[in-house]
Amino acid sequence: MPDGVFTPSATFGLAIGRVGTNQRLGADKRSGRGIHPVRNVWPRNRPRWNQPAPWNRQTFRTGFKPRPAQVLLKIISAPHTGFSPSFRHHQYGTHPGATLHFNPSNNNNRRPRVTTPNASQPNLPKKTVGKGTAIAIALAICGPITALKAEPNATAGNAHSMDAIGSVPFDIPAQDLAGALAAFAAQSRVQVLYEGSIARGLRSRGLQGSYPPDQALQILLATTPLQARHTDKKTVTLEPRPTPSGSDAGGGNTLGKVTVSARVIDDPKAYQVTHAATATRTDTPIMDTPLSIQVVPKVVMDDQQVVSLKEGVQNVSGVQWSPVQGNLYENFVIRGFDGANSLARNGIRESALATDLANIDRVEVLKGPASILYGRIEPGGLINRVTKEPLFQPYYALQQQFGSFDLYRTTVDATGPLNDQLAYRVNLAYQSNNSFRDYINNERIFFAPSITWRPTDRTELGLTLEYQHDNMRWDDGLPAIGNKPANVPINLYLGDSVSRDEQDRKLVDFHWSHEFNQDWKINQRFVASLVDYKQFNILPWNLEADNRTLNMYLWDSRQERNTYSQNINVTGHADTWGAQHTILAGFDFYKFDQPGVSPSMSAALPNF
C-alpha cells in the first residue's frame, strides 16, 4: 500500500416518488423524447423525467408509468487526504444544492461553512412535470483513519503552492509527456494547462510513490525543457524554461512574453470529456475531430445510478432504445438506422446481447457514416463501451442498491498492484428484480477479473475474463389494436408462467501494445465471446377486435452465439513542411457463428 492517508467513505441516498405520466420537461409531445442539444456537456440541473425505474423494462410507451423509490449505499476505500462530509438536496437528478463542509484537520476551521452553487449555474425548474415529483437526499461521510506518513507543510513563500494538498500516491509509468500529465492530473486532482505543441515529442521518465504534487510535477518535467507556473492551488500552467543569452548570462533570466493556448486535462470527476478514441482510433481531442461524438463518462452513470446501456445512452441525442425479445438484447436506433450490429467493446464489434455495466468505465457514441471505420455496420453510428483497466493504485468499492419492485443490486470493484509490473482488477455484480408487470422476475450474476503486465516502460500486456449468467422471463409488453394499445391493465402479463430465458456468456479479451519510439506505436486486441442461451416462451401474438380473443405463439430455441474478433493498429506522428500528421494503419477481423435449433416461422401459428 503506498504512503498516504487511507480513508473509507460511505454514501447513502434515498429517492421517493409517485406515479406520473410520460410527459417530459422540454420534450417533444409527439415523440416523447427530450430535447437536449448541448453537445458533450452534462449540466447538473438536467431534469429527471417522469419515467419508469431503470429496471422497468416493458412499459407501453404511451401508458402511465410507476415512479420508483431508490436507496443507494456505497462504501469506498482508497487513498484520501481530507475530510468533507456533505449534505445535498437534489431535485430532478443531480443539480447541486447547499453543501456543508467541515475539515477537522485544520484547527482554524472548526466551524462548518455552507456554500451554494454560484450564480452562473441555472436555477432548478419550478414547474412540476406531469404528475410526478421526486426528492433525493444524499449523505457522504469520509474521514482519515490512520496517517501512514506525515504530510509536509506548504512551501514557504509560494502563495499558490500545491504542497498544502499533502502527499499523494502516484503510479505513472514512463511514457510520452502528454500521457504522463494526464495521469498526473487524474491522480492529484490538479488541473494542468499547456499549449499542445510544446509537449510534442517529449517523454517523461514516470513516477512511483507518494509525493506532494509540486515535487511530483518537478520530477515529471525534469527531463524536459518545460517548467510549471502556479495559477492557484489546483491549477498550473506549463511553459518553456527561459534560455539565458550572452548579455544576461551573469545576471537573472528575463522571461519574454509567452502566449499559451491551454489544453485542459480531463478530470475523472467531470461531466465534460475532451478526448475520445472512438472517432479516429487515435488520441485526438473531440474539438479537433470533424465528426459527431458524445461521451457518457462514469461520473454521469454513477450519479444517475445507471445499471444498463439503455439508461446510459438516454443522455445522447439521436439514439433511441428499440426493445427486442424482452431484456435479452440491446438494440438501438441511431439517427433512424437500426443499430443491431453497431455495438462495440473497446473498439471491437460485439453481439447485441445485453451485458452488465459493472466493468464499463464510459460509453462513447459515434454518430454518422464515419462508423464505417469499424467495418460493415449501419451508417447511423456506433456505440462503444470502454471497459475499466487495472490500476497500480489501490482502490476498493462496495455498492448496494435497493429499489421498488424488489430490486437488489450489489457491485464490488477492487484493484491494485501485485508488484512493480503487475496490477489486477476484479468486478463483481449481482442483481435481482421484479417488475411492475406481473410474473416478471430477473436474476443476473456477473464476474470480471483482469490483469495488466508491464515488463518494460514501453510494453504492456493485458488479459480480461468475463462471465455472465442471466435467468429472466421475456416481457413482450402489451398487444396493440390498430395503432393503439389494448385496453387492459398495464401490469397484466399475457404470457404463460412456464416461459423462461437463460443465458451464459463467457468472454476472453487479450491485448498488448508496444512503443517503438516517441512517435510510433503498435497495439493489438483479440476478443472471443461465447454465448449459450435457451428460450422457452408462450407469448401473445395479437388481440382481436373483440378485446377478448388473444392469439398466442410458442417459441422454443437452443442456440449459441459465438463471435471472434481482433484488430491490430499502428499509429505514428510525422511532420511535413510544417504540418503535423497523425497516421493510422490497421487490420480488423470479425467472425460470427450461431449454431443451434430454433422454430421455423410460418403463418400457421397455434391459438391457445
Coordinates of C-alpha atoms in Angstrom, one line a residue:
M1 CA 0.0 0.0 0.0
P2 CA 1.5 3.4 -0.9
D3 CA 2.2 6.0 1.6
G4 CA -0.6 8.4 2.3
V5 CA -3.9 8.5 4.2
F6 CA -6.2 5.5 3.9
T7 CA -9.8 6.6 4.0
P8 CA -13.1 4.7 3.8
S9 CA -16.2 6.7 2.8
A10 CA -19.9 5.8 2.8
T11 CA -22.6 7.3 0.7
F12 CA -26.3 6.9 1.4
G13 CA -29.1 8.1 -0.9
L14 CA -32.9 8.0 -0.9
A15 CA -35.3 8.9 -3.7
I16 CA -39.0 9.0 -3.2
G17 CA -41.5 9.2 -6.0
R18 CA -45.1 8.6 -7.0
V19 CA -47.0 7.7 -10.2
G20 CA -46.6 10.1 -13.0
T21 CA -47.3 10.4 -16.7
N22 CA -44.9 10.2 -19.6
Q23 CA -44.9 13.9 -20.0
R24 CA -41.3 15.2 -20.0
L25 CA -39.9 18.6 -19.4
G26 CA -38.6 20.2 -22.6
A27 CA -39.8 17.2 -24.6
D28 CA -41.5 16.8 -28.0
K29 CA -45.0 15.6 -27.1
R30 CA -45.3 13.7 -30.4
S31 CA -42.2 11.6 -29.9
G32 CA -41.9 11.7 -26.1
R33 CA -38.1 12.3 -26.5
G34 CA -36.4 15.1 -24.6
I35 CA -34.7 17.9 -26.4
H36 CA -31.2 18.4 -25.1
P37 CA -29.0 19.8 -27.8
V38 CA -25.9 20.6 -25.8
R39 CA -23.0 18.7 -27.3
N40 CA -20.9 16.6 -24.9
V41 CA -21.9 18.7 -21.8
W42 CA -23.7 17.2 -18.9
P43 CA -25.4 20.0 -16.9
R44 CA -26.1 19.2 -13.3
N45 CA -29.5 20.7 -13.5
R46 CA -30.6 18.2 -16.2
P47 CA -34.2 17.3 -15.3
R48 CA -35.0 13.8 -14.3
W49 CA -38.0 13.0 -16.4
N50 CA -41.0 11.0 -15.2
Q51 CA -40.2 7.6 -16.5
P52 CA -40.0 4.0 -15.1
A53 CA -37.1 2.9 -13.0
P54 CA -34.1 1.5 -14.9
W55 CA -35.4 -2.0 -14.1
N56 CA -38.9 -1.3 -15.5
R57 CA -38.3 -2.6 -19.0
Q58 CA -41.5 -3.0 -20.9
T59 CA -44.0 -0.3 -20.0
F60 CA -46.1 0.7 -23.0
R61 CA -44.7 3.9 -24.4
T62 CA -47.9 5.9 -24.1
G63 CA -49.2 4.5 -20.8
F64 CA -48.9 5.6 -17.2
K65 CA -45.6 4.5 -15.5
P66 CA -44.9 3.9 -11.9
R67 CA -42.2 6.2 -10.4
P68 CA -40.0 4.1 -8.2
A69 CA -38.1 4.6 -4.9
Q70 CA -34.4 4.0 -4.8
V71 CA -31.9 3.6 -1.9
L72 CA -28.1 3.5 -2.5
L73 CA -25.4 2.6 -0.1
K74 CA -21.8 2.9 -1.3
I75 CA -18.6 2.2 0.6
I76 CA -15.3 3.3 -0.9
S77 CA -11.8 2.7 0.4
A78 CA -9.0 4.5 -1.3
P79 CA -6.1 6.8 -0.5
H80 CA -7.5 10.1 0.6
T81 CA -6.2 13.3 2.3
G82 CA -9.2 15.2 3.6
F83 CA -12.5 15.2 5.4
S84 CA -15.5 16.6 3.7
P85 CA -18.9 15.4 4.8
S86 CA -21.6 16.9 2.6
F87 CA -25.4 17.2 2.7
R88 CA -27.1 17.8 -0.6
H89 CA -30.6 18.2 -1.8
H90 CA -31.3 17.0 -5.3
Q91 CA -34.4 17.6 -7.4
Y92 CA -34.8 16.4 -11.0
G93 CA -31.5 14.5 -10.9
T94 CA -28.1 15.8 -9.9
H95 CA -28.5 19.6 -9.5
P96 CA -26.3 20.7 -6.6
G97 CA -27.9 22.4 -3.7
A98 CA -26.4 23.7 -0.5
T99 CA -23.3 21.8 0.7
L100 CA -22.0 21.6 4.2
H101 CA -18.2 21.3 4.6
F102 CA -16.1 20.6 7.7
N103 CA -12.4 19.9 8.0
P104 CA -11.2 18.7 11.4
S105 CA -7.6 18.5 10.3
N106 CA -7.5 22.3 10.3
N107 CA -7.6 23.8 13.8
N108 CA -8.6 27.2 12.4
N109 CA -11.5 25.9 10.6
R110 CA -13.7 24.2 13.2
R111 CA -16.8 26.0 12.2
P112 CA -18.8 24.4 9.4
R113 CA -19.3 26.5 6.3
V114 CA -22.2 26.4 3.9
T115 CA -21.7 27.0 0.2
T116 CA -24.3 27.2 -2.6
P117 CA -24.0 26.9 -6.4
N118 CA -22.5 30.1 -7.9
A119 CA -24.8 32.4 -9.8
S120 CA -23.7 31.2 -13.1
Q121 CA -25.5 27.9 -12.6
P122 CA -29.1 27.9 -13.7
N123 CA -31.8 27.6 -11.1
L124 CA -33.9 24.5 -10.6
P125 CA -37.1 24.3 -12.6
K126 CA -40.1 25.5 -10.6
K127 CA -42.6 23.6 -12.7
T128 CA -43.8 20.2 -11.6
V129 CA -43.6 17.9 -14.6
G130 CA -46.8 15.9 -15.2
K131 CA -48.0 14.3 -12.0
G132 CA -44.6 13.1 -10.8
T133 CA -42.4 14.5 -8.1
A134 CA -39.1 13.4 -6.8
I135 CA -36.9 14.2 -3.9
A136 CA -33.4 12.8 -3.3
I137 CA -31.3 13.1 -0.2
A138 CA -27.6 12.0 0.0
L139 CA -25.2 11.9 2.9
A140 CA -21.5 11.3 2.4
I141 CA -19.2 10.6 5.3
C142 CA -15.5 10.1 5.0
G143 CA -12.5 10.7 7.3
P144 CA -8.9 9.6 7.8
I145 CA -8.4 6.5 9.9
T146 CA -4.7 6.5 10.1
A147 CA -1.9 8.6 8.6
L148 CA 0.8 6.3 7.2
K149 CA 3.1 9.2 6.5
A150 CA 3.1 12.8 7.9
E151 CA 2.1 15.4 5.3
P152 CA 4.6 18.2 4.8
N153 CA 3.7 21.8 5.3
A154 CA 3.0 24.2 2.4
T155 CA 6.1 25.6 0.7
A156 CA 7.1 28.8 2.3
G157 CA 6.9 31.9 0.1
N158 CA 4.7 30.4 -2.5
A159 CA 1.1 31.6 -2.2
H160 CA -0.1 29.1 -4.7
S161 CA 1.9 26.1 -3.8
M162 CA 0.2 22.7 -4.2
D163 CA 2.2 21.2 -1.3
A164 CA -0.6 22.2 1.1
I165 CA -2.6 19.4 -0.5
G166 CA -0.2 16.9 1.1
S167 CA 1.4 13.7 -0.3
V168 CA -0.4 11.9 -3.0
P169 CA 0.3 8.3 -4.2
F170 CA 1.4 8.3 -7.8
D171 CA 1.7 5.5 -10.3
I172 CA 2.8 6.9 -13.6
P173 CA 4.9 4.7 -16.0
A174 CA 7.5 6.2 -18.3
Q175 CA 5.7 7.4 -21.4
D176 CA 5.1 10.4 -23.6
L177 CA 4.7 13.7 -21.7
A178 CA 1.1 14.2 -22.6
G179 CA 0.1 10.9 -21.2
A180 CA 2.1 11.4 -18.0
L181 CA 0.5 14.8 -17.5
A182 CA -3.0 13.3 -18.0
A183 CA -2.2 10.6 -15.4
F184 CA -0.8 13.3 -13.0
A185 CA -3.9 15.4 -13.3
A186 CA -6.2 12.3 -12.7
Q187 CA -4.3 11.1 -9.6
S188 CA -3.6 14.5 -8.0
R189 CA -6.9 16.3 -9.0
V190 CA -4.7 19.2 -10.2
Q191 CA -5.6 20.9 -13.5
V192 CA -2.8 21.3 -16.0
L193 CA -2.8 23.8 -18.8
Y194 CA -0.4 23.9 -21.7
E195 CA 0.0 24.5 -25.4
G196 CA -0.1 21.2 -27.2
S197 CA 2.9 21.9 -29.4
I198 CA 5.3 22.4 -26.5
A199 CA 4.8 18.8 -25.3
R200 CA 5.1 17.3 -28.8
G201 CA 7.8 14.6 -28.9
L202 CA 8.7 14.9 -25.2
R203 CA 8.8 12.0 -22.8
S204 CA 8.7 11.7 -19.1
R205 CA 10.6 9.1 -17.0
G206 CA 7.5 8.4 -14.9
L207 CA 6.9 8.5 -11.2
Q208 CA 6.2 5.9 -8.5
G209 CA 5.4 6.5 -4.8
S210 CA 3.9 9.3 -2.7
Y211 CA 4.9 12.9 -3.3
P212 CA 3.5 16.4 -2.8
P213 CA 2.0 17.4 -6.2
D214 CA 4.7 20.2 -6.6
Q215 CA 7.5 17.8 -6.2
A216 CA 5.8 15.1 -8.4
L217 CA 5.4 17.6 -11.2
Q218 CA 9.0 18.7 -11.0
I219 CA 10.1 15.0 -11.4
L220 CA 7.9 14.5 -14.4
L221 CA 9.3 17.6 -16.1
A222 CA 12.9 17.0 -15.0
T223 CA 14.0 15.7 -18.5
T224 CA 12.0 18.2 -20.4
P225 CA 12.6 21.9 -21.3
L226 CA 9.4 22.9 -19.5
Q227 CA 8.6 24.4 -16.2
A228 CA 5.4 24.9 -14.2
R229 CA 3.9 28.2 -13.1
H230 CA 1.2 28.1 -10.5
T231 CA -2.2 29.8 -11.2
D232 CA -3.8 28.7 -8.0
K233 CA -3.6 25.8 -5.6
K234 CA -5.3 23.5 -8.0
T235 CA -4.1 24.8 -11.4
V236 CA -0.7 25.0 -13.0
T237 CA 0.4 26.3 -16.5
L238 CA 3.4 24.7 -18.3
E239 CA 5.7 27.0 -20.3
P240 CA 9.2 26.7 -21.8
R241 CA 12.1 27.3 -19.4
P242 CA 13.9 30.6 -20.2
T243 CA 17.2 30.3 -22.0
P244 CA 19.9 32.7 -20.8
S245 CA 21.5 34.9 -23.6
G246 CA 25.1 36.2 -23.7
S247 CA 24.1 39.6 -22.4
D248 CA 22.5 38.4 -19.3
A249 CA 24.3 35.2 -18.6
G250 CA 25.8 36.7 -15.5
G251 CA 22.5 38.1 -14.1
G252 CA 19.0 37.0 -13.7
N253 CA 17.0 35.5 -16.6
T254 CA 14.2 37.6 -18.1
L255 CA 11.2 35.6 -19.4
G256 CA 9.8 37.0 -22.5
K257 CA 6.1 37.2 -23.3
V258 CA 4.5 33.8 -23.7
T259 CA 1.2 33.2 -25.3
V260 CA -0.4 30.0 -24.0
S261 CA -3.2 28.1 -25.8
A262 CA -4.4 26.0 -23.0
R263 CA -5.4 22.3 -23.1
V264 CA -7.3 21.1 -20.0
I265 CA -6.5 17.5 -18.9
D266 CA -9.8 15.6 -18.3
D267 CA -10.9 15.5 -14.7
P268 CA -12.2 11.9 -14.0
K269 CA -15.0 13.5 -11.9
A270 CA -16.1 16.0 -14.5
Y271 CA -19.2 15.7 -16.7
Q272 CA -17.3 17.0 -19.7
V273 CA -14.8 14.8 -21.6
T274 CA -12.4 16.4 -24.1
H275 CA -10.7 13.3 -25.6
A276 CA -12.2 10.1 -27.1
A277 CA -10.6 7.5 -29.3
T278 CA -13.7 6.0 -30.9
A279 CA -14.0 8.6 -33.7
T280 CA -10.5 8.1 -35.1
R281 CA -8.9 5.3 -33.1
T282 CA -6.3 7.8 -32.1
D283 CA -6.0 10.1 -29.1
T284 CA -7.4 13.2 -30.8
P285 CA -9.3 15.9 -28.9
I286 CA -13.1 15.9 -29.7
M287 CA -13.0 19.6 -30.7
D288 CA -10.3 18.7 -33.3
T289 CA -12.4 15.8 -34.7
P290 CA -14.7 16.7 -37.6
L291 CA -17.2 14.0 -36.5
S292 CA -20.1 13.9 -34.2
I293 CA -19.2 12.0 -31.0
Q294 CA -20.7 12.1 -27.5
V295 CA -19.2 10.6 -24.3
V296 CA -21.2 9.4 -21.3
P297 CA -18.5 9.4 -18.5
K298 CA -18.5 7.2 -15.4
V299 CA -19.5 10.1 -13.1
V300 CA -22.7 10.6 -15.1
M301 CA -23.6 6.9 -14.9
D302 CA -22.9 6.9 -11.2
D303 CA -25.0 10.0 -10.5
Q304 CA -27.9 8.6 -12.5
Q305 CA -27.5 5.1 -11.0
V306 CA -27.3 3.6 -14.4
V307 CA -27.4 -0.2 -14.5
S308 CA -28.0 -0.9 -18.2
L309 CA -26.8 0.5 -21.5
K310 CA -30.3 1.6 -22.3
E311 CA -30.2 4.1 -19.4
G312 CA -26.7 5.3 -20.3
V313 CA -27.5 6.3 -23.9
Q314 CA -30.6 8.2 -22.8
N315 CA -28.1 11.1 -22.4
V316 CA -27.2 11.0 -26.1
S317 CA -29.2 12.8 -28.8
G318 CA -30.3 10.9 -31.8
V319 CA -30.2 7.5 -30.1
Q320 CA -33.4 5.5 -29.2
W321 CA -33.8 2.2 -27.5
S322 CA -35.6 -0.4 -29.6
P323 CA -36.8 -3.3 -27.5
V324 CA -36.1 -6.8 -28.9
Q325 CA -37.1 -10.0 -27.2
G326 CA -37.7 -8.5 -23.8
N327 CA -34.4 -7.8 -21.9
L328 CA -32.3 -10.3 -23.8
Y329 CA -30.9 -8.0 -26.5
E330 CA -29.7 -4.4 -26.5
N331 CA -30.9 -2.8 -29.8
F332 CA -30.8 0.9 -30.6
V333 CA -31.9 3.1 -33.5
I334 CA -29.1 5.6 -34.3
R335 CA -30.2 8.6 -36.5
G336 CA -33.0 6.5 -37.8
F337 CA -30.9 3.4 -38.7
D338 CA -31.2 0.1 -36.9
G339 CA -28.1 -0.4 -34.7
A340 CA -28.3 -4.1 -34.1
N341 CA -24.8 -4.6 -35.5
S342 CA -23.5 -1.2 -34.2
L343 CA -22.3 -2.2 -30.7
A344 CA -18.6 -2.4 -29.8
R345 CA -16.5 -3.1 -26.8
N346 CA -13.1 -1.3 -26.6
G347 CA -13.4 -0.6 -30.4
I348 CA -14.2 -4.2 -31.3
R349 CA -17.6 -5.2 -32.6
E350 CA -19.7 -7.4 -30.3
S351 CA -23.1 -9.1 -30.4
A352 CA -26.2 -7.2 -29.2
L353 CA -26.8 -9.5 -26.2
A354 CA -27.4 -7.5 -23.0
T355 CA -24.2 -7.2 -20.8
D356 CA -23.7 -5.8 -17.4
L357 CA -22.1 -2.3 -16.8
A358 CA -20.1 -3.3 -13.7
N359 CA -16.9 -3.4 -15.8
I360 CA -17.7 -0.4 -18.0
D361 CA -15.8 2.9 -17.5
R362 CA -17.6 5.1 -20.0
V363 CA -19.8 4.9 -23.2
E364 CA -18.7 6.7 -26.4
V365 CA -21.2 7.2 -29.2
L366 CA -20.0 8.0 -32.7
K367 CA -22.9 9.2 -34.9
G368 CA -23.0 9.3 -38.7
P369 CA -21.4 7.3 -41.6
A370 CA -17.9 7.7 -40.0
S371 CA -18.8 4.5 -38.2
I372 CA -17.7 2.6 -41.4
L373 CA -14.2 2.8 -39.8
Y374 CA -15.3 -0.3 -37.8
G375 CA -16.4 -2.4 -40.7
R376 CA -19.8 -3.3 -42.2
I377 CA -22.3 -1.6 -40.0
E378 CA -25.2 0.7 -40.5
P379 CA -24.4 4.3 -41.3
G380 CA -26.3 5.6 -38.3
G381 CA -23.4 5.3 -35.9
L382 CA -21.6 3.2 -33.3
I383 CA -22.0 2.7 -29.5
N384 CA -18.6 1.8 -28.0
R385 CA -18.3 0.6 -24.4
V386 CA -14.9 1.2 -22.9
T387 CA -14.0 -1.1 -20.0
K388 CA -12.2 -0.5 -16.8
E389 CA -8.4 -1.2 -16.6
P390 CA -6.3 -2.4 -13.6
L391 CA -4.7 0.4 -11.7
F392 CA -1.3 0.5 -9.9
Q393 CA -3.0 2.4 -7.1
P394 CA -5.2 0.6 -4.6
Y395 CA -8.9 1.2 -4.8
Y396 CA -11.8 -0.8 -3.3
A397 CA -15.5 -0.1 -3.6
L398 CA -18.7 -1.9 -2.4
Q399 CA -22.1 -0.6 -3.5
Q400 CA -25.5 -1.9 -2.6
Q401 CA -28.7 -0.6 -4.3
F402 CA -32.3 -1.2 -3.2
G403 CA -35.3 -0.2 -5.2
S404 CA -39.0 -0.7 -5.9
F405 CA -40.3 -3.9 -7.5
D406 CA -37.8 -5.8 -5.2
L407 CA -34.7 -4.5 -6.9
Y408 CA -31.4 -5.7 -5.2
R409 CA -28.1 -4.9 -6.8
T410 CA -24.6 -5.4 -5.3
T411 CA -21.4 -4.5 -7.0
V412 CA -17.8 -4.9 -5.9
D413 CA -14.8 -3.2 -7.6
A414 CA -11.3 -3.9 -6.3
T415 CA -8.0 -3.0 -8.0
G416 CA -4.3 -2.5 -7.0
P417 CA -0.7 -3.6 -7.7
L418 CA 0.6 -7.1 -7.2
N419 CA 4.2 -5.8 -7.7
D420 CA 6.0 -3.2 -9.7
Q421 CA 5.0 -4.8 -13.0
L422 CA 1.6 -6.5 -12.3
A423 CA -1.7 -5.0 -11.4
Y424 CA -5.1 -6.6 -11.0
R425 CA -8.8 -5.7 -11.1
V426 CA -11.9 -7.6 -10.1
N427 CA -15.5 -6.5 -10.8
L428 CA -18.5 -8.5 -9.4
A429 CA -22.2 -7.7 -9.7
Y430 CA -25.4 -9.5 -8.6
Q431 CA -28.8 -8.2 -9.5
S432 CA -32.3 -9.5 -8.8
N433 CA -35.5 -7.6 -9.6
N434 CA -39.2 -8.0 -10.3
S435 CA -41.2 -5.6 -12.4
F436 CA -44.4 -3.5 -12.5
R437 CA -45.6 -6.3 -14.8
D438 CA -46.9 -9.4 -13.0
Y439 CA -44.8 -12.6 -13.1
I440 CA -41.7 -10.8 -14.5
N441 CA -38.6 -11.5 -12.4
N442 CA -34.9 -11.4 -13.5
E443 CA -31.6 -12.5 -11.9
R444 CA -28.1 -11.8 -13.1
I445 CA -24.6 -12.8 -11.9
F446 CA -21.5 -11.0 -13.4
F447 CA -17.8 -11.6 -12.7
A448 CA -14.8 -10.0 -14.5
P449 CA -11.2 -10.4 -13.3
S450 CA -8.4 -8.7 -15.3
I451 CA -4.6 -8.3 -15.0
T452 CA -2.1 -6.0 -16.6
W453 CA 1.7 -6.7 -17.0
R454 CA 4.3 -4.0 -17.8
P455 CA 7.6 -5.8 -18.4
T456 CA 9.2 -2.6 -19.7
D457 CA 8.4 1.1 -19.8
R458 CA 7.3 0.7 -23.5
T459 CA 5.4 -2.6 -23.4
E460 CA 2.1 -3.6 -21.8
L461 CA 0.0 -6.7 -21.9
G462 CA -3.5 -7.3 -20.5
L463 CA -5.9 -10.1 -20.1
T464 CA -9.6 -9.8 -19.1
L465 CA -12.1 -12.6 -18.5
E466 CA -15.9 -12.1 -18.1
Y467 CA -18.7 -14.4 -17.1
Q468 CA -22.4 -13.5 -17.0
H469 CA -25.4 -15.6 -16.2
D470 CA -28.9 -14.4 -16.8
N471 CA -32.2 -16.0 -15.7
M472 CA -35.1 -14.0 -16.9
R473 CA -38.7 -14.0 -18.2
W474 CA -39.4 -12.5 -21.6
D475 CA -41.7 -9.5 -21.2
D476 CA -43.4 -8.9 -24.5
G477 CA -45.3 -5.8 -23.4
L478 CA -49.0 -5.2 -24.3
P479 CA -50.7 -6.0 -27.6
A480 CA -52.0 -3.3 -29.9
I481 CA -55.3 -2.9 -31.6
G482 CA -54.6 -1.0 -34.7
N483 CA -52.3 1.8 -33.7
K484 CA -53.4 1.9 -30.0
P485 CA -52.6 -0.2 -27.0
A486 CA -55.2 -2.7 -25.9
N487 CA -57.5 -1.5 -23.2
V488 CA -56.0 -3.8 -20.5
P489 CA -54.2 -3.1 -17.2
I490 CA -50.5 -2.2 -17.7
N491 CA -49.4 -4.7 -15.1
L492 CA -51.1 -7.6 -16.9
Y493 CA -48.7 -10.3 -18.1
L494 CA -50.2 -12.0 -21.1
G495 CA -47.7 -14.8 -21.5
D496 CA -47.5 -18.2 -19.7
S497 CA -45.8 -18.7 -16.3
V498 CA -43.7 -21.5 -17.8
S499 CA -41.9 -19.0 -20.0
R500 CA -38.2 -18.7 -19.2
D501 CA -34.9 -17.4 -20.8
E502 CA -31.4 -18.4 -19.7
Q503 CA -28.1 -17.1 -21.0
D504 CA -24.5 -17.9 -20.2
R505 CA -21.9 -15.6 -21.6
K506 CA -18.1 -16.2 -21.4
L507 CA -15.6 -13.7 -22.8
V508 CA -11.8 -13.6 -23.2
D509 CA -10.0 -10.3 -24.0
F510 CA -6.3 -10.2 -24.6
H511 CA -4.4 -7.1 -25.7
W512 CA -0.9 -5.8 -25.9
S513 CA 0.9 -2.6 -27.0
H514 CA 4.5 -1.5 -27.6
E515 CA 6.1 1.9 -28.3
F516 CA 8.9 1.7 -30.8
N517 CA 9.9 5.3 -30.0
Q518 CA 8.3 8.6 -29.1
D519 CA 6.3 8.7 -32.4
W520 CA 5.3 5.2 -33.4
K521 CA 3.3 2.6 -31.5
I522 CA 1.6 -0.7 -32.3
N523 CA -1.3 -2.4 -30.4
Q524 CA -3.4 -5.5 -30.9
R525 CA -6.5 -6.8 -29.3
F526 CA -8.2 -10.2 -29.6
V527 CA -11.7 -11.0 -28.2
A528 CA -13.6 -14.2 -28.1
S529 CA -17.2 -14.2 -26.9
L530 CA -19.1 -17.5 -26.4
V531 CA -22.8 -17.3 -25.5
D532 CA -25.2 -20.2 -24.8
Y533 CA -28.8 -19.4 -24.4
K534 CA -32.1 -21.3 -24.4
Q535 CA -35.6 -19.9 -24.6
F536 CA -39.0 -21.5 -23.9
N537 CA -41.8 -19.0 -24.2
I538 CA -45.6 -18.9 -24.8
L539 CA -46.3 -15.3 -25.7
P540 CA -49.1 -13.2 -27.0
W541 CA -49.3 -12.6 -30.7
N542 CA -52.2 -10.2 -31.1
L543 CA -55.5 -9.3 -29.5
E544 CA -58.5 -9.4 -31.8
A545 CA -61.0 -6.5 -32.1
D546 CA -63.5 -8.1 -29.7
N547 CA -60.9 -7.4 -26.9
R548 CA -61.4 -11.0 -25.7
T549 CA -59.6 -13.3 -28.1
L550 CA -55.8 -13.4 -27.6
N551 CA -53.7 -15.3 -30.1
M552 CA -50.6 -16.9 -28.7
Y553 CA -47.4 -18.5 -30.1
L554 CA -44.7 -20.9 -28.8
W555 CA -41.0 -20.0 -29.1
D556 CA -38.6 -22.8 -28.1
S557 CA -35.0 -22.2 -29.0
R558 CA -31.5 -23.6 -28.1
Q559 CA -28.7 -21.7 -29.7
E560 CA -25.1 -20.4 -29.4
R561 CA -23.8 -17.0 -30.4
N562 CA -20.0 -17.1 -30.8
T563 CA -18.0 -14.1 -32.0
Y564 CA -14.3 -13.9 -32.7
S565 CA -12.7 -10.6 -33.5
Q566 CA -9.3 -8.9 -33.4
N567 CA -7.7 -5.7 -34.6
I568 CA -4.1 -4.5 -35.0
N569 CA -3.2 -0.9 -35.4
V570 CA -0.1 1.1 -36.0
T571 CA -0.1 4.8 -35.1
G572 CA 2.5 7.4 -35.6
H573 CA 3.3 11.1 -35.9
A574 CA 5.1 12.9 -38.7
D575 CA 5.8 16.4 -39.8
T576 CA 5.9 17.6 -43.4
W577 CA 6.5 21.2 -44.4
G578 CA 5.5 22.5 -41.0
A579 CA 2.3 20.4 -40.9
Q580 CA 1.8 17.8 -38.2
H581 CA 0.1 14.5 -39.1
T582 CA -1.2 11.5 -37.1
I583 CA -1.0 8.3 -39.1
L584 CA -3.1 5.2 -38.6
A585 CA -2.9 1.9 -40.3
G586 CA -4.7 -1.2 -39.2
F587 CA -6.5 -4.5 -39.9
D588 CA -9.7 -5.9 -38.4
F589 CA -11.1 -9.4 -38.4
Y590 CA -14.7 -10.4 -37.3
K591 CA -16.4 -13.7 -37.3
F592 CA -19.9 -14.6 -36.1
D593 CA -21.2 -18.1 -35.7
Q594 CA -24.7 -19.1 -34.5
P595 CA -25.3 -22.8 -34.5
G596 CA -28.5 -24.2 -32.8
V597 CA -32.1 -25.1 -33.3
S598 CA -35.0 -22.7 -33.3
P599 CA -38.6 -22.9 -34.5
S600 CA -39.5 -22.0 -38.1
M601 CA -41.7 -19.0 -38.6
S602 CA -44.9 -19.5 -40.6
A603 CA -48.4 -18.0 -40.9
A604 CA -49.9 -21.0 -39.2
L605 CA -49.5 -20.0 -35.6
P606 CA -51.1 -22.1 -32.8
N607 CA -54.0 -20.5 -30.9
F608 CA -54.5 -21.2 -27.2

